[in-house]
Amino acid sequence: MKLLYEGKAKQVYATDVADEYIIHNKDDATAGNGEKHSEFAGKGVLNNTISCIIFNMLEEAGIKTHLIEKLNETDVRVKKLQIFELEVIIRNITAGSFCKRLGAKEGMVLAEPTFETSYKNDDFGDPLINDDHAVALGLATREELAFIKEKTLLINKLLKEFFLTMNLKLVDFKIEFGKTADGEILLADEISPDSCRLWDVETNQKYDKDVFRQDIGDLVETYKAVLARMESK
Ligand code: ADP
Ligand code: UDP
């Protein structure tokens, strides 16, 4: 297989089918735009397993995604997409950059789910942008942005309910969308504790990549605990 792209946590390979890719989940964890980096044996398997469970749940609820099939413990076969250069974020509870940027205290329940987009560009630190910026930069059309926002709010509702059944609060998450050659917009990339903040409903204990970002726990044990909750519900 031809390696097309190596990212911080995954590799993207071409396949012998023109409109399909294989995505391999690595054991790497990064934070702070790659400034902090470690490897954790087993992380790739955990992310892939968790993300596939979530994508299958969303597909069953009517969300169209890039996922074709889980190939093995670390790899998925997906539809090849032109990814929008946007990190699409929803916040239900304040944390992370929202607190740093706006001076908010961590853990405040927001009046309503708060939608954000960042320009997916590591060189500029994935800056927050608005719709006008995205349109001006040619990252998406207004219609595409409206579609992405509508789907993202629905995905938030589905994910919130899903995680609540396993006693986890969905604090915030980042997703990506892409377009097929015939213009269909699909949910892409992954959804895992790398890309979501998840807190225990009773204790607010963190079950996500913040344990690595903040050095407050064992990443692999934390992700294993998320998977165990998913599998026991
Ligand atoms: P990063 O690029 O931020 O370091 P990763 O290591 O997760 O991130 O790399 C995976 C890359 O694959 C991302 O750039 C993501 O946008 C891209 N990607 C995810 N799903 C698809 C898809 N279906 N088609 C094409 N590219 C995809
Ligand atoms: N996120 C992500 N990739 C990024 C930036 C953010 O998956 O490149 C996720 C992050 O895990 C969290 C949400 O998006 O669930 C909001 O992140 P935030 O903007 O607070 O950024 P952070 O302070 O975590 O860098």
XYZ file of N, CA and C and ligand atoms in Angstrom:
751
model
N 0.853 -1.205 0.000
C 0.000 0.000 0.000
C 0.877 1.240 0.000
N 0.408 2.259 -0.697
C 1.206 3.483 -0.801
C 0.787 4.456 0.300
N 1.782 4.855 1.108
C 1.498 5.842 2.156
C 1.339 7.210 1.504
N 0.162 7.795 1.688
C -0.110 9.108 1.080
C 0.173 10.242 2.047
N -0.088 9.955 3.346
C 0.001 11.035 4.328
C 0.299 10.439 5.692
N 1.214 11.046 6.406
C 1.458 10.637 7.788
C 1.136 11.812 8.690
N 0.115 11.649 9.514
C -0.276 12.709 10.444
C 0.278 12.430 11.828
N -0.236 13.177 12.810
C 0.286 13.049 14.166
C -0.151 11.718 14.806
N -1.344 11.247 14.450
C -1.866 10.039 15.094
C -2.255 8.939 14.113
N -2.235 9.241 12.820
C -2.691 8.242 11.844
C -1.849 8.311 10.574
N -1.971 7.223 9.793
C -1.387 7.209 8.448
C -2.519 6.939 7.470
N -2.445 7.566 6.311
C -3.465 7.373 5.277
C -2.804 6.694 4.078
N -3.384 5.566 3.648
C -2.829 4.793 2.530
C -3.804 4.762 1.354
N -3.245 4.781 0.144
C -4.057 4.530 -1.050
C -4.321 3.028 -1.127
N -5.405 2.649 -1.775
C -5.704 1.225 -1.974
C -5.795 0.966 -3.473
N -6.074 -0.276 -3.848
C -6.227 -0.532 -5.280
C -7.600 -0.083 -5.788
N -8.453 0.376 -4.893
C -9.736 0.959 -5.306
C -9.558 2.485 -5.269
N -9.840 3.134 -6.387
C -9.481 4.553 -6.535
C -10.119 5.459 -5.488
N -11.368 5.174 -5.100
C -12.044 6.112 -4.189
C -12.097 5.596 -2.750
N -11.120 4.744 -2.399
C -11.062 4.256 -1.012
C -9.657 4.434 -0.441
N -9.614 4.733 0.839
C -8.344 4.830 1.553
C -8.360 3.832 2.710
N -7.165 3.511 3.198
C -7.064 2.784 4.467
C -6.398 3.725 5.465
N -7.011 3.838 6.617
C -6.436 4.690 7.668
C -5.924 3.797 8.791
N -4.660 3.984 9.125
C -4.008 3.220 10.196
C -3.851 4.119 11.425
N -4.319 3.627 12.559
C -4.184 4.379 13.813
C -2.866 4.030 14.485
N -2.044 5.032 14.724
C -0.733 4.831 15.347
C -0.870 4.863 16.876
N 0.222 4.537 17.542
C 0.220 4.579 19.009
C 0.634 5.949 19.546
N 0.802 6.918 18.657
C 1.301 8.235 19.082
C 0.196 9.104 19.693
N 0.594 9.869 20.701
C -0.299 10.902 21.244
C 0.454 12.223 21.192
N -0.251 13.265 20.741
C 0.376 14.593 20.739
C -0.568 15.583 21.401
N 0.007 16.673 21.871
C -0.805 17.760 22.441
C -0.077 19.064 22.164
N -0.827 20.164 22.282
C -0.221 21.480 22.058
C 0.359 21.589 20.663
N -0.460 21.203 19.658
C -0.030 21.291 18.250
C 1.277 20.526 18.003
N 1.394 19.361 18.658
C 2.541 18.486 18.411
C 3.747 18.764 19.296
N 3.648 19.797 20.152
C 4.811 20.132 21.002
C 5.103 19.031 22.017
N 4.014 18.436 22.527
C 4.172 17.325 23.466
C 3.858 16.043 22.700
N 4.725 15.051 22.805
C 4.547 13.840 22.012
C 5.018 12.624 22.789
N 4.208 11.559 22.794
C 4.639 10.283 23.380
C 4.008 9.151 22.605
N 4.534 7.953 22.813
C 3.914 6.763 22.237
C 3.376 5.904 23.358
N 2.199 5.319 23.123
C 1.569 4.467 24.126
C 1.163 3.168 23.460
N 1.842 2.064 23.823
C 1.510 0.772 23.207
C 0.033 0.468 23.435
N -0.685 0.193 22.364
C -2.105 -0.158 22.477
C -3.050 0.989 22.192
N -2.539 2.210 22.087
C -3.435 3.358 21.874
C -4.140 3.283 20.511
N -3.386 2.873 19.469
C -3.984 2.796 18.130
C -5.163 1.839 18.094
N -5.014 0.698 18.754
C -6.095 -0.300 18.794
C -7.309 0.291 19.523
N -7.053 0.951 20.648
C -8.159 1.505 21.436
C -8.902 2.583 20.650
N -8.154 3.507 20.038
C -8.808 4.575 19.272
C -9.640 4.004 18.125
N -9.056 3.034 17.417
C -9.763 2.462 16.275
C -11.027 1.745 16.738
N -10.916 0.973 17.816
C -12.066 0.210 18.307
C -13.178 1.163 18.756
N -12.792 2.168 19.541
C -13.796 3.114 20.068
C -14.428 3.900 18.920
N -13.593 4.381 17.997
C -14.114 5.198 16.902
C -15.074 4.394 16.014
N -14.742 3.123 15.775
C -15.636 2.301 14.935
C -16.983 2.070 15.622
N -16.962 1.833 16.930
C -18.232 1.658 17.656
C -19.077 2.919 17.486
N -18.446 4.092 17.635
C -19.187 5.361 17.551
C -19.678 5.617 16.126
N -18.823 5.398 15.134
C -19.262 5.627 13.749
C -20.411 4.687 13.380
N -20.349 3.430 13.839
C -21.455 2.502 13.551
C -22.741 2.970 14.223
N -22.629 3.455 15.462
C -23.809 3.974 16.165
C -24.404 5.153 15.388
N -23.545 6.062 14.922
C -24.034 7.244 14.188
C -24.657 6.830 12.856
N -24.026 5.873 12.160
C -24.599 5.382 10.885
C -26.007 4.835 11.133
N -26.146 4.056 12.224
C -27.469 3.475 12.525
C -28.493 4.558 12.807
N -28.015 5.709 13.294
C -28.928 6.828 13.591
C -29.116 7.725 12.365
N -28.542 7.345 11.233
C -28.804 8.085 9.989
C -27.743 9.094 9.576
N -26.616 9.125 10.292
C -25.528 10.042 9.903
C -24.642 9.332 8.876
N -24.401 9.977 7.761
C -23.556 9.351 6.740
C -22.079 9.616 7.039
N -21.291 8.529 7.065
C -19.879 8.652 7.411
C -18.995 8.013 6.332
N -17.693 8.245 6.472
C -16.735 7.685 5.505
C -16.471 6.200 5.715
N -16.932 5.644 6.847
C -16.520 4.280 7.224
C -17.119 3.219 6.300
N -16.253 2.422 5.699
C -16.712 1.281 4.900
C -16.647 0.031 5.761
N -15.472 -0.244 6.334
C -15.351 -1.410 7.229
C -14.116 -1.289 8.112
N -14.222 -1.956 9.276
C -13.058 -2.089 10.149
C -12.252 -3.260 9.599
N -10.999 -3.033 9.246
C -10.201 -4.080 8.595
C -9.522 -4.984 9.608
N -9.007 -4.370 10.650
C -8.321 -5.119 11.715
C -8.251 -4.197 12.929
N -7.490 -4.587 13.931
C -7.516 -3.841 15.201
C -7.161 -2.361 15.059
N -6.294 -2.036 14.103
C -5.821 -0.649 14.018
C -6.267 0.086 12.750
N -6.861 -0.634 11.798
C -7.095 -0.030 10.475
C -8.560 -0.056 10.053
N -8.926 1.001 9.339
C -10.269 1.045 8.726
C -10.146 1.328 7.232
N -11.106 0.803 6.482
C -11.246 1.165 5.073
C -12.321 2.246 5.013
N -12.001 3.345 4.341
C -12.934 4.483 4.316
C -13.096 5.006 2.890
N -14.158 5.790 2.703
C -14.316 6.477 1.418
C -13.319 7.627 1.355
N -12.656 7.734 0.221
C -11.701 8.828 0.015
C -12.469 10.149 -0.079
N -12.069 11.099 0.715
C -12.769 12.388 0.720
C -11.797 13.537 0.521
N -12.364 14.629 0.039
C -11.645 15.906 0.072
C -12.054 16.530 1.399
N -11.122 16.527 2.347
C -11.467 16.991 3.703
C -11.577 18.516 3.723
N -12.661 19.017 4.329
C -12.744 20.469 4.554
C -11.639 20.841 5.547
N -10.922 21.902 5.258
C -9.828 22.296 6.167
C -10.392 23.036 7.383
N -11.294 22.340 8.052
C -11.990 22.921 9.198
C -12.012 21.912 10.337
N -11.707 22.354 11.544
C -11.957 21.545 12.718
C -13.284 22.030 13.253
N -14.239 21.132 13.318
C -15.594 21.492 13.703
C -15.783 21.063 15.152
N -16.097 22.022 15.986
C -16.117 21.767 17.436
C -17.475 22.132 18.023
N -17.942 21.272 18.940
C -19.095 21.635 19.771
C -18.647 21.599 21.218
N -19.098 22.591 21.965
C -18.847 22.627 23.405
C -20.175 22.611 24.149
N -20.303 21.667 25.099
C -21.474 21.629 25.979
C -21.126 22.188 27.351
N -19.878 21.991 27.745
C -19.373 22.429 29.056
C -18.026 23.102 28.791
N -17.705 24.140 29.534
C -16.458 24.872 29.252
C -15.217 24.063 29.641
N -14.212 24.125 28.774
C -12.911 23.476 29.025
C -11.921 23.976 27.979
N -10.670 23.579 28.148
C -9.648 23.768 27.122
C -9.502 25.195 26.637
N -9.396 25.340 25.315
C -9.076 26.650 24.733
C -10.188 27.676 24.951
N -11.426 27.203 25.142
C -12.531 28.137 25.405
C -12.238 28.906 26.705
N -11.749 28.189 27.717
C -11.433 28.824 29.004
C -10.227 29.741 28.868
N -9.203 29.241 28.166
C -7.975 30.047 28.004
C -8.263 31.335 27.254
N -9.077 31.223 26.194
C -9.314 32.380 25.319
C -10.256 33.390 25.950
N -11.288 32.880 26.651
C -12.353 33.774 27.112
C -12.361 33.985 28.622
N -11.393 33.383 29.299
C -11.316 33.577 30.752
C -12.423 32.884 31.518
N -13.062 31.899 30.898
C -14.153 31.193 31.594
C -13.570 30.119 32.503
N -14.309 29.835 33.588
C -13.900 28.786 34.515
C -14.233 27.430 33.890
N -13.373 26.431 34.078
C -13.673 25.109 33.539
C -14.904 24.515 34.228
N -15.751 23.843 33.432
C -16.857 23.080 34.018
C -18.191 23.786 34.046
N -18.295 24.978 33.428
C -19.603 25.663 33.367
C -20.439 25.046 32.254
N -21.698 24.695 32.585
C -22.593 24.162 31.545
C -23.043 25.339 30.690
N -22.806 25.250 29.388
C -23.155 26.358 28.490
C -24.667 26.395 28.250
N -25.171 27.603 28.024
C -26.617 27.789 27.876
C -27.160 26.945 26.727
N -26.363 26.792 25.691
C -26.733 25.894 24.600
C -25.457 25.363 23.956
N -25.562 24.237 23.208
C -24.353 23.714 22.565
C -23.725 24.796 21.698
N -22.420 25.000 21.889
C -21.724 26.110 21.237
C -20.873 25.570 20.094
N -21.194 26.068 18.890
C -20.557 25.577 17.667
C -19.381 26.485 17.312
N -18.252 25.858 16.939
C -17.051 26.621 16.557
C -16.402 25.978 15.348
N -15.727 26.771 14.544
C -14.858 26.184 13.528
C -13.462 26.797 13.661
N -12.465 25.931 13.473
C -11.079 26.393 13.410
C -10.530 26.062 12.039
N -9.626 26.897 11.571
C -8.922 26.635 10.311
C -7.908 25.530 10.590
N -8.070 24.367 9.927
C -7.209 23.198 10.169
C -5.857 23.438 9.518
N -5.006 24.129 10.256
C -3.703 24.512 9.719
C -2.696 24.600 10.872
N -1.899 23.520 11.008
C -0.964 23.422 12.136
C 0.020 24.584 12.182
N 0.427 25.084 10.998
C 1.416 26.181 10.972
C 0.905 27.428 11.687
N -0.406 27.613 11.694
C -0.986 28.794 12.335
C -1.693 28.433 13.642
N -1.488 27.180 14.122
C -2.066 26.759 15.404
C -3.574 26.594 15.357
N -4.107 26.134 14.220
C -5.555 25.889 14.070
C -6.402 27.055 14.616
N -6.256 28.267 14.043
C -6.976 29.410 14.618
C -8.492 29.347 14.436
N -9.176 29.874 15.446
C -10.638 29.989 15.404
C -11.027 30.916 14.244
N -12.010 30.509 13.444
C -12.473 31.386 12.353
C -13.997 31.418 12.331
N -14.553 32.434 11.693
C -16.000 32.477 11.528
C -16.378 32.093 10.092
N -17.689 32.076 9.813
C -18.158 31.643 8.484
C -17.595 32.530 7.382
N -17.539 33.849 7.636
C -17.030 34.760 6.605
C -15.580 34.432 6.261
N -14.775 34.131 7.292
C -13.380 33.755 7.037
C -13.323 32.485 6.193
N -14.135 31.503 6.566
C -14.111 30.207 5.852
C -14.502 30.401 4.393
N -15.530 31.221 4.160
C -15.965 31.466 2.772
C -14.886 32.263 2.029
N -14.343 33.285 2.703
C -13.325 34.128 2.056
C -12.092 33.311 1.667
N -11.733 32.350 2.520
C -10.554 31.515 2.234
C -10.869 30.369 1.272
N -12.160 30.242 0.913
C -12.555 29.166 -0.009
C -12.545 27.798 0.650
N -12.701 27.764 1.983
C -12.662 26.471 2.687
C -13.978 25.721 2.546
N -15.082 26.468 2.409
C -16.416 25.870 2.244
C -17.365 26.971 1.778
N -18.481 26.551 1.206
C -19.507 27.540 0.838
C -20.436 27.744 2.046
N -21.257 28.785 1.971
C -22.228 29.026 3.064
C -23.170 27.839 3.222
N -23.578 27.271 2.084
C -24.505 26.134 2.121
C -23.824 24.935 2.800
N -22.558 24.710 2.441
C -21.830 23.594 3.062
C -21.666 23.828 4.563
N -21.379 25.067 4.942
C -21.218 25.379 6.370
C -22.523 25.152 7.126
N -23.629 25.532 6.496
C -24.939 25.351 7.144
C -25.231 23.859 7.306
N -24.909 23.072 6.289
C -25.125 21.615 6.336
C -24.270 21.003 7.454
N -22.995 21.428 7.502
C -22.066 20.902 8.507
C -22.553 21.252 9.920
N -23.042 22.472 10.088
C -23.520 22.873 11.427
C -24.742 22.048 11.844
N -25.660 21.878 10.911
C -26.882 21.114 11.226
C -26.517 19.677 11.614
N -25.649 19.040 10.834
C -25.247 17.647 11.128
C -24.484 17.569 12.446
N -23.644 18.570 12.697
C -22.815 18.539 13.912
C -23.687 18.659 15.166
N -24.724 19.502 15.102
C -25.622 19.631 16.257
C -26.365 18.314 16.492
N -26.733 17.645 15.404
C -27.408 16.352 15.533
C -26.440 15.299 16.097
N -25.200 15.314 15.602
C -24.189 14.373 16.107
C -23.968 14.627 17.605
N -23.951 15.891 18.012
C -23.790 16.219 19.433
C -24.905 15.588 20.260
N -26.132 15.702 19.766
C -27.287 15.155 20.498
C -27.126 13.628 20.633
N -26.770 12.982 19.537
C -26.627 11.520 19.544
C -25.474 11.079 20.444
N -24.347 11.805 20.363
C -23.177 11.431 21.176
C -23.445 11.671 22.656
N -24.116 12.795 22.962
C -24.414 13.104 24.366
C -25.241 11.982 24.992
N -26.288 11.570 24.263
C -27.160 10.497 24.762
C -26.375 9.195 24.897
N -25.546 8.897 23.889
C -24.762 7.665 23.865
C -23.826 7.606 25.080
N -23.094 8.693 25.330
C -22.127 8.676 26.426
C -22.833 8.697 27.794
N -24.005 9.340 27.854
C -24.720 9.377 29.138
C -25.122 7.985 29.592
N -25.430 7.094 28.608
C -25.804 5.724 28.987
C -24.630 4.993 29.639
N -23.416 5.516 29.478
C -22.269 4.894 30.147
C -21.697 5.825 31.213
N -22.594 6.717 31.697
C -22.230 7.586 32.830
C -21.092 8.559 32.520
N -21.017 8.984 31.253
C -20.008 9.979 30.878
C -20.704 11.210 30.294
N -20.201 12.394 30.699
C -20.708 13.660 30.144
C -19.839 14.036 28.956
N -20.485 14.404 27.859
C -19.742 14.874 26.683
C -19.516 16.382 26.855
N -18.283 16.725 27.196
C -17.931 18.129 27.477
C -17.786 18.899 26.165
N -16.956 18.360 25.265
C -16.773 18.963 23.928
C -16.184 17.927 22.993
N -16.155 18.218 21.718
C -15.527 17.298 20.765
C -15.192 18.041 19.480
N -14.289 17.404 18.710
C -13.901 17.936 17.398
C -14.196 16.869 16.350
N -14.818 17.269 15.252
C -15.004 16.330 14.146
C -14.556 16.987 12.849
N -14.455 16.145 11.811
C -14.094 16.645 10.481
C -15.094 16.104 9.473
N -15.293 16.870 8.430
C -16.151 16.437 7.328
C -15.349 16.507 6.038
N -15.805 15.728 5.047
C -15.182 15.784 3.726
C -16.217 15.517 2.658
N -15.785 15.725 1.424
C -16.704 15.599 0.293
C -16.243 14.490 -0.648
N -17.194 13.686 -1.118
C -16.879 12.665 -2.125
C -16.740 13.360 -3.485
N -16.262 12.593 -4.479
C -16.084 13.164 -5.822
C -17.413 13.690 -6.368
N -18.529 13.058 -5.959
C -19.818 13.585 -6.459
C -20.502 14.546 -5.482
N -19.732 15.100 -4.576
C -20.227 16.240 -3.799
C -20.990 15.908 -2.528
N -21.021 14.619 -2.143
C -21.739 14.272 -0.911
C -20.843 14.567 0.297
N -21.421 15.205 1.318
C -20.644 15.545 2.516
C -20.817 14.439 3.563
N -19.685 13.876 4.005
C -19.705 12.771 4.966
C -18.881 13.126 6.197
N -19.268 12.551 7.331
C -18.448 12.651 8.542
C -17.176 11.831 8.310
N -16.016 12.391 8.650
C -14.742 11.722 8.348
C -13.913 11.542 9.620
N -12.656 11.184 9.419
C -11.643 11.107 10.470
C -12.049 10.134 11.578
N -12.113 10.577 12.820
C -12.365 9.670 13.945
C -13.162 10.383 15.027
N -13.748 9.600 15.915
C -14.309 10.155 17.158
C -13.833 9.225 18.265
N -13.035 9.758 19.172
C -12.405 8.918 20.211
C -12.066 9.822 21.406
N -11.517 9.247 22.474
C -11.114 10.119 23.599
C -9.963 11.065 23.235
N -9.370 10.888 22.046
C -8.400 11.880 21.557
C -9.109 13.164 21.142
N -10.332 13.021 20.657
C -11.011 14.162 20.025
C -12.251 14.621 20.790
N -12.535 13.960 21.919
C -13.686 14.360 22.762
C -13.181 14.595 24.180
N -13.858 15.451 24.924
C -13.637 15.474 26.377
C -14.819 14.762 27.020
N -14.502 13.809 27.900
C -15.521 12.982 28.547
C -15.267 12.987 30.047
N -16.284 13.360 30.818
C -16.117 13.396 32.280
C -17.119 12.451 32.931
N -16.710 11.783 33.987
C -17.630 10.923 34.729
C -18.769 11.783 35.290
N -19.982 11.273 35.159
C -21.165 12.048 35.570
C -21.113 12.406 37.056
N -20.692 11.457 37.900
C -20.718 11.728 39.344
C -19.466 12.464 39.832
N -18.293 12.045 39.360
C -17.044 12.567 39.955
C -16.352 13.624 39.099
N -16.788 13.796 37.860
C -16.101 14.678 36.898
C -14.686 14.213 36.570
N -14.338 12.969 36.927
C -13.014 12.447 36.531
C -12.900 12.470 35.010
N -11.705 12.834 34.525
C -11.494 12.977 33.079
C -11.162 11.637 32.427
N -11.892 11.320 31.364
C -11.706 10.066 30.616
C -11.338 10.367 29.174
N -10.304 11.178 28.961
C -9.966 11.612 27.599
C -8.505 12.051 27.565
N -8.106 12.649 26.433
C -6.686 12.981 26.229
C -6.178 14.033 27.215
N -7.060 14.697 27.941
C -6.585 15.640 28.970
C -5.700 14.936 30.005
N -5.884 13.603 30.197
C -5.007 12.914 31.166
C -3.555 12.973 30.697
N -3.370 12.990 29.374
C -2.014 13.133 28.787
C -1.621 14.606 28.738
N -2.543 15.467 28.257
C -2.227 16.900 28.156
C -1.789 17.449 29.512
N -2.496 17.017 30.570
C -2.268 17.599 31.902
C -1.464 16.679 32.821
N -0.989 15.544 32.288
C -0.238 14.566 33.093
C -0.981 14.194 34.375
N -2.235 13.802 34.228
C -3.003 13.487 35.441
C -3.490 12.036 35.462
N -2.951 11.211 34.561
C -3.384 9.809 34.594
C -2.733 9.014 33.487
N -3.086 7.728 33.466
C -2.519 6.792 32.491
C -3.434 6.754 31.269
N -2.907 7.187 30.131
C -3.747 7.317 28.920
C -4.355 5.980 28.506
N -3.536 4.928 28.459
C -4.047 3.639 27.966
C -5.115 3.088 28.919
N -4.852 3.171 30.230
C -5.851 2.685 31.201
C -7.142 3.489 31.098
N -6.995 4.795 30.855
C -8.174 5.667 30.734
C -9.006 5.289 29.513
N -8.335 5.094 28.366
C -9.070 4.746 27.139
C -9.677 3.345 27.255
N -8.946 2.446 27.954
C -9.492 1.095 28.190
C -10.781 1.185 29.011
N -10.790 2.102 29.969
C -11.971 2.253 30.823
C -13.160 2.781 30.010
N -12.886 3.677 29.049
C -13.973 4.170 28.185
C -14.534 3.009 27.363
N -13.635 2.211 26.780
C -14.079 1.076 25.966
C -14.855 0.067 26.819
N -14.380 -0.171 28.041
C -15.079 -1.121 28.921
C -16.493 -0.626 29.212
N -16.645 0.685 29.418
C -18.004 1.220 29.654
C -18.871 1.027 28.420
N -18.284 1.228 27.241
C -19.052 1.051 25.995
C -19.498 -0.387 25.827
N -18.580 -1.308 26.153
C -18.875 -2.727 25.910
C -19.814 -3.313 26.943
N -19.906 -2.657 28.125
C -20.752 -3.248 29.175
C -22.154 -2.632 29.168
N -22.405 -1.679 28.289
C -23.736 -1.037 28.342
C -24.754 -1.761 27.450
P -3.272 15.350 11.628
O -3.335 15.543 10.141
O -4.014 16.448 12.356
O -1.911 15.131 12.169
P -4.074 12.513 11.832
O -2.767 11.977 12.268
O -5.295 12.055 12.527
O -4.188 14.088 11.917
O -4.165 12.202 10.271
C -5.295 11.708 9.635
C -5.573 12.586 8.434
O -6.491 11.911 7.577
C -6.196 13.921 8.799
O -5.507 14.959 8.145
C -7.636 13.796 8.306
O -8.153 15.032 7.892
C -7.486 12.831 7.160
N -8.689 12.040 6.847
C -9.556 11.486 7.707
N -10.533 10.809 7.053
C -10.291 10.944 5.733
C -10.962 10.499 4.540
N -12.048 9.761 4.585
N -10.423 10.864 3.343
C -9.287 11.616 3.289
N -8.608 12.059 4.371
C -9.097 11.722 5.591
N -9.558 18.805 19.514
C -9.024 17.848 18.670
N -7.992 18.197 17.845
C -7.476 19.447 17.807
C -8.021 20.433 18.660
C -9.050 20.077 19.500
O -9.485 16.721 18.658
O -6.546 19.702 17.019
C -10.673 18.471 20.423
C -10.251 18.398 21.880
O -9.879 17.088 22.235
C -11.504 18.830 22.591
C -12.192 19.792 21.611
O -11.647 19.489 20.333
O -12.354 17.719 22.797
C -11.961 21.255 21.936
O -10.584 21.477 22.065
P -10.012 22.913 22.518
O -10.381 23.915 21.486
O -10.458 23.192 23.904
O -8.465 22.747 22.378
P -7.303 22.263 23.344
O -7.192 23.256 24.450
O -7.696 20.924 23.800
O -6.123 22.238 22.425
